[in-house]
CSV table of C-alpha atoms in Angstrom, one decimal:
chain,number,residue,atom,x,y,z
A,1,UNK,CA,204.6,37.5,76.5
A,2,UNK,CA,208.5,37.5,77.2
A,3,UNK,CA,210.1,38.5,80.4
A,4,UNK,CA,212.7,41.2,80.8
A,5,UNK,CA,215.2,38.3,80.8
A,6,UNK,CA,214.0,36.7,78.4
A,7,UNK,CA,214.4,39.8,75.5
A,8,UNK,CA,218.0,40.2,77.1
A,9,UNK,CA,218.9,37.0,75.6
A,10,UNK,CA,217.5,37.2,72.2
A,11,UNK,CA,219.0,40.7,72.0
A,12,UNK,CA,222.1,39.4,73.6
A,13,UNK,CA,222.4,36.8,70.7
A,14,UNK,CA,221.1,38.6,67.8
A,15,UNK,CA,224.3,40.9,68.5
A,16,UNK,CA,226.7,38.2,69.1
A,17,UNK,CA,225.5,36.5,65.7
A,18,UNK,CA,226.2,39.6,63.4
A,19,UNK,CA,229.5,39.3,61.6
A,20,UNK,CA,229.5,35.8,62.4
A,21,UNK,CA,228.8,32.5,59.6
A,22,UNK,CA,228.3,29.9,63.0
A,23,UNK,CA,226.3,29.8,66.1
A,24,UNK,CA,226.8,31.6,69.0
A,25,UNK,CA,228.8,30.4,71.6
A,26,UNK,CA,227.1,30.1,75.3
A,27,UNK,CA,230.0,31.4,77.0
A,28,UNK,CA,230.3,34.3,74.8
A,29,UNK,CA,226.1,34.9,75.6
A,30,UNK,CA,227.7,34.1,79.3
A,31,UNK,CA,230.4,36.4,79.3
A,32,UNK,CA,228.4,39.5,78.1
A,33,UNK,CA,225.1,38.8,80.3
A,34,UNK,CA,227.7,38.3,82.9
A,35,UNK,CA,226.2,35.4,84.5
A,36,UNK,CA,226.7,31.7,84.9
A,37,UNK,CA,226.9,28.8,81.7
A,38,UNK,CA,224.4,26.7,83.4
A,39,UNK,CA,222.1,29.7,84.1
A,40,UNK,CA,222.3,30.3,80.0
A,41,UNK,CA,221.9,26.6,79.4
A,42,UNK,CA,218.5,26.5,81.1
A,43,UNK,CA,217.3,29.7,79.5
A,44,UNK,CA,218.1,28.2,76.0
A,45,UNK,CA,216.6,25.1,76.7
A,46,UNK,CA,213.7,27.5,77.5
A,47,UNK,CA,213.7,29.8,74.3
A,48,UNK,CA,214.1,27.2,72.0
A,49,UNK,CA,210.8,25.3,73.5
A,50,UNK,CA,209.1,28.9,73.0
A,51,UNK,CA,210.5,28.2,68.8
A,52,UNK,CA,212.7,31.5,69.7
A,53,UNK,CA,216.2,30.1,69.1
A,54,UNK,CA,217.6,26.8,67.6
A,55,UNK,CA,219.8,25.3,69.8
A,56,UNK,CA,221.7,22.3,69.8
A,57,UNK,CA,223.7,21.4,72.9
A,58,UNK,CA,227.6,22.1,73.0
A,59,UNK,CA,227.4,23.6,69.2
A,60,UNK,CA,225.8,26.6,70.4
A,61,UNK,CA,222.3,28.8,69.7
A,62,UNK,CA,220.7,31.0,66.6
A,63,UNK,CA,217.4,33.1,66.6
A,64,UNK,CA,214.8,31.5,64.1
A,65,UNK,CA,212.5,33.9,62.2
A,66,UNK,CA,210.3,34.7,65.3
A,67,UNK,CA,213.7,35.0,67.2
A,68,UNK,CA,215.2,37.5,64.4
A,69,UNK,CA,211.9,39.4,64.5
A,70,UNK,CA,211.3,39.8,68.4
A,71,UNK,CA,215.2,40.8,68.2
A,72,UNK,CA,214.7,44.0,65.4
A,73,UNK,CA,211.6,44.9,67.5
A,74,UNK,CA,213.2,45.4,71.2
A,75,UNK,CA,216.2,47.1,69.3
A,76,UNK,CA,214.0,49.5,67.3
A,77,UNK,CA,212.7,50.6,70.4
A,78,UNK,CA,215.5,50.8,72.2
A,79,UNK,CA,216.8,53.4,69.4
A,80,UNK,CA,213.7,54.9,69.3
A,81,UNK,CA,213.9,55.7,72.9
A,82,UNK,CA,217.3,57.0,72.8
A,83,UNK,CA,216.3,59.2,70.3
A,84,UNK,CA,213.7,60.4,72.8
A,85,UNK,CA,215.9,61.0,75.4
A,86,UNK,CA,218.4,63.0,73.6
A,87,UNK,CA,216.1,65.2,71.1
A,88,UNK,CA,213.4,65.9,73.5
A,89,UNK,CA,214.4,65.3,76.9
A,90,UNK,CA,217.9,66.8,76.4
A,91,UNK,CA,220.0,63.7,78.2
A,92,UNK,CA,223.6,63.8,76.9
A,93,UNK,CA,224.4,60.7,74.3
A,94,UNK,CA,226.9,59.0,77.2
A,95,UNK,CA,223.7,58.6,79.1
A,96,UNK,CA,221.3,57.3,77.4
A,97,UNK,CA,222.1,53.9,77.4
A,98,UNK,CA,221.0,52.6,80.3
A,99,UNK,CA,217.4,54.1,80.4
A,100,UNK,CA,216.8,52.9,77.1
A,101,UNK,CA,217.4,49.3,78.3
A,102,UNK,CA,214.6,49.9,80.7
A,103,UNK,CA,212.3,51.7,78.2
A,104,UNK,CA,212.8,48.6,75.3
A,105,UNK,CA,210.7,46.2,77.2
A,106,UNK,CA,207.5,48.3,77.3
A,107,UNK,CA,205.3,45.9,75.0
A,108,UNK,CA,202.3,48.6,73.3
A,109,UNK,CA,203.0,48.6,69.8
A,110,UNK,CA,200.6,51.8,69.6
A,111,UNK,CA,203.4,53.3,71.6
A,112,UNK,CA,206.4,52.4,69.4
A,113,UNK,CA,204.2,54.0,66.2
A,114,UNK,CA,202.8,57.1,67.8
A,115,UNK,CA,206.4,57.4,69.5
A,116,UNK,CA,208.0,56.6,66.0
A,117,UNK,CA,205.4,59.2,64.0
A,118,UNK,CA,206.6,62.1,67.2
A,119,UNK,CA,210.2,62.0,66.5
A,120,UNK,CA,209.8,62.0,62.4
A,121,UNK,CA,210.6,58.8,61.5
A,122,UNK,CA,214.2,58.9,62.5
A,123,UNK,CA,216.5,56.5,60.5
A,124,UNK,CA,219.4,56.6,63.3
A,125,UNK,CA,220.1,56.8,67.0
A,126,UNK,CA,222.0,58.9,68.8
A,127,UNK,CA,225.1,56.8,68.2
A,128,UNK,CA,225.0,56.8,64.6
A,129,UNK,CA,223.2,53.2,64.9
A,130,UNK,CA,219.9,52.3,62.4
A,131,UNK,CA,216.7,51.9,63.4
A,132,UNK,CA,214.7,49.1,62.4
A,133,UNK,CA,211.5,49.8,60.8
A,134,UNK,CA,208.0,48.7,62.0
A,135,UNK,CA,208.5,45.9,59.7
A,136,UNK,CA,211.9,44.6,60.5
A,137,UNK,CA,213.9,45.8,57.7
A,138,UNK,CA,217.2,46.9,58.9
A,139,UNK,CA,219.5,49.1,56.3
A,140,UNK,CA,222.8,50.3,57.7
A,141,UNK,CA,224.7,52.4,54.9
A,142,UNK,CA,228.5,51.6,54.5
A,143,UNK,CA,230.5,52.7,57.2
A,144,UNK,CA,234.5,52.3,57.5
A,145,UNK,CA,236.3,52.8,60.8
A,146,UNK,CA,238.5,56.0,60.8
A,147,UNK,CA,241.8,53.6,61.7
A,148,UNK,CA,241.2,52.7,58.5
A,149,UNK,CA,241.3,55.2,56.3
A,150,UNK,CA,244.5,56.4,53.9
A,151,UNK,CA,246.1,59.3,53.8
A,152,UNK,CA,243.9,62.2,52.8
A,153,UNK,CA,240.8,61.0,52.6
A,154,UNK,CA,238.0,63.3,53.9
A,155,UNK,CA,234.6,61.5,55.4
A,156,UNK,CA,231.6,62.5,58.4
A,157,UNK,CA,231.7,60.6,61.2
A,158,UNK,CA,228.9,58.7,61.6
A,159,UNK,CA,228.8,56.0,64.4
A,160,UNK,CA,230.7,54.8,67.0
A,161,UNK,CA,231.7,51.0,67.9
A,162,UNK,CA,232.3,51.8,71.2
A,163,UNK,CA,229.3,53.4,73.3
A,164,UNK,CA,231.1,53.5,76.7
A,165,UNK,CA,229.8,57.0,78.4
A,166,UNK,CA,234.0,57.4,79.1
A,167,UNK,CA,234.5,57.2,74.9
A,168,UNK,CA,231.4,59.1,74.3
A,169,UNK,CA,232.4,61.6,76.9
A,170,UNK,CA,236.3,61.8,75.2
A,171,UNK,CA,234.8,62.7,72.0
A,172,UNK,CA,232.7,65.3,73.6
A,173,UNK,CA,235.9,66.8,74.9
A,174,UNK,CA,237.8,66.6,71.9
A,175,UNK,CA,234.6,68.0,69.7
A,176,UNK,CA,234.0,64.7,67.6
A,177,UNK,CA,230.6,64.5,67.1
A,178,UNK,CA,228.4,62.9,64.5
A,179,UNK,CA,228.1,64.9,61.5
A,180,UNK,CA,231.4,66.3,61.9
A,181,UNK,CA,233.8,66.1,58.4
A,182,UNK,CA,237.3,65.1,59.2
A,183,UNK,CA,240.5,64.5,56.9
A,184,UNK,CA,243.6,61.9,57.3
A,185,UNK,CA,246.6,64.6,57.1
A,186,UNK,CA,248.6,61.5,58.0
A,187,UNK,CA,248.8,58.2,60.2
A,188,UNK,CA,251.6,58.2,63.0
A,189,UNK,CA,254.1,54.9,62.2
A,190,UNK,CA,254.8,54.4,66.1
A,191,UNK,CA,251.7,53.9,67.5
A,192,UNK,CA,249.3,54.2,64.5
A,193,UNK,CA,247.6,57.1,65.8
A,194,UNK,CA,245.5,59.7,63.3
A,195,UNK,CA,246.5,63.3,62.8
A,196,UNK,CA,242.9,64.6,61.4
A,197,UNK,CA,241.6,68.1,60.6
A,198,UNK,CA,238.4,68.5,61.5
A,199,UNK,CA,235.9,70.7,59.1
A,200,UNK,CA,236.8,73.9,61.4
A,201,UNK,CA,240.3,74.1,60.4
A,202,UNK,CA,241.1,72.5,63.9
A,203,UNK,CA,243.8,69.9,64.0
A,204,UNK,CA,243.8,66.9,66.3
A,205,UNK,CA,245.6,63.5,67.2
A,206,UNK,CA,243.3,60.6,67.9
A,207,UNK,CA,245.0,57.4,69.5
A,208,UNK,CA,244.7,53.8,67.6
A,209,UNK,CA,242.0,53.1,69.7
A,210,UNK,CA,239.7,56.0,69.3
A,211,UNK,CA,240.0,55.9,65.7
A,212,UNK,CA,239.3,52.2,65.5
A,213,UNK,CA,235.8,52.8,67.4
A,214,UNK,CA,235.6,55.6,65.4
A,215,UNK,CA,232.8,54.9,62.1
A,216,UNK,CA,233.1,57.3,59.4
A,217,UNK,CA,230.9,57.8,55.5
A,218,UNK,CA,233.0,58.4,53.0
């Protein structure tokens, strides 16, 4: 059995390590756990005594197979549960977050399938992000953020890099929801911002920063 903190950490890293071809810095696990260096140091010593993480002072930490596999888990039910809480319990997406950090840590297995087989299987949360499968195998198809894309091009969104209930709630306001198709009608030189039309005819101008936490299929 793992505590709460102890599932933090291994989710903490696992996230930190995507994208990334070294170990993961213990200030960076610092900085987002928002606690002390030495308070991560003696919880790494601790994981990697559990064969959770490899960690070699001062070069920084990585999950080992059990580590990877405890990691998927707690994040397939943490999707799982936000799926939950938007599809039957009717929370909004900006607030979901939270009580799905709470909800990851319940341990039944039997839950996560019968849970799993209520909601059909889904493939993504709320946010666009995949779900895990019972086994571990994580597929997450192509995405591109909307900053990105040329002139002209038509795509769905499908994700977001930012899930913030203050970005969630601005796409809410500006009716940018996943699903929705949009087109590049042109990219604004002075601040790189996106003039899009959405797949109602409706026109919009997105800042640099909502379109670069924006994730769109082409």
């Amino acid at each position: 059995m793992l505590s709460y903190t102890e599932e933090n950490y291994i989710k903490t890293i696992y996230k930190l390590s995507q994208g990334v071809d070294k170990e993961v810095n213990t200030n960076a696990i610092a900085e987002t756990l928002q606690t002390k260096a030495a308070s991560v140091s003696d919880m790494l010593r601790k994981l990697s005594s559990k064969n959770i993480i490899f960690y070699v002072k001062y070069r920084g930490v990585s999950l080992s197979p059990e580590g990877q596999r405890i990691a998927l888990q707690i994040i397939r039910k943490h999707r799982l549960w936000e799926v939950f809480l938007v599809e039957k319990l009717h929370f909004n997406w900006d607030e979901v977050h939270e009580v799905a950090e709470e909800l990851e840590h319940i341990t039944s297995p039997l839950l996560v399938q019968r849970l799993d087989e209520f909601l059909d299987f889904p493939k993504t949360d709320p946010h666009g992000d995949p779900i895990p499968s019972a086994d571990g195998i994580l597929t997450d198809p192509v995405k591109v953020v909307a900053a990105d894309l040329e002139v002209n091009t038509t795509g769905v969104v499908s994700g977001v890099k930012d899930t913030r209930p203050l970005f969630l709630q601005h796409l809410d306001k500006i009716g940018l929801h996943l699903g929705v198709q949009i087109t590049v009608l042109d990219q604004i030189a002075y601040d790189k911002s996106l003039e899009i039309k959405v797949e109602n005819n409706k026109t919009l101008v997105i800042s640099h920063e909502v379109a670069r936490n924006l994730l769109v299929s082409v």
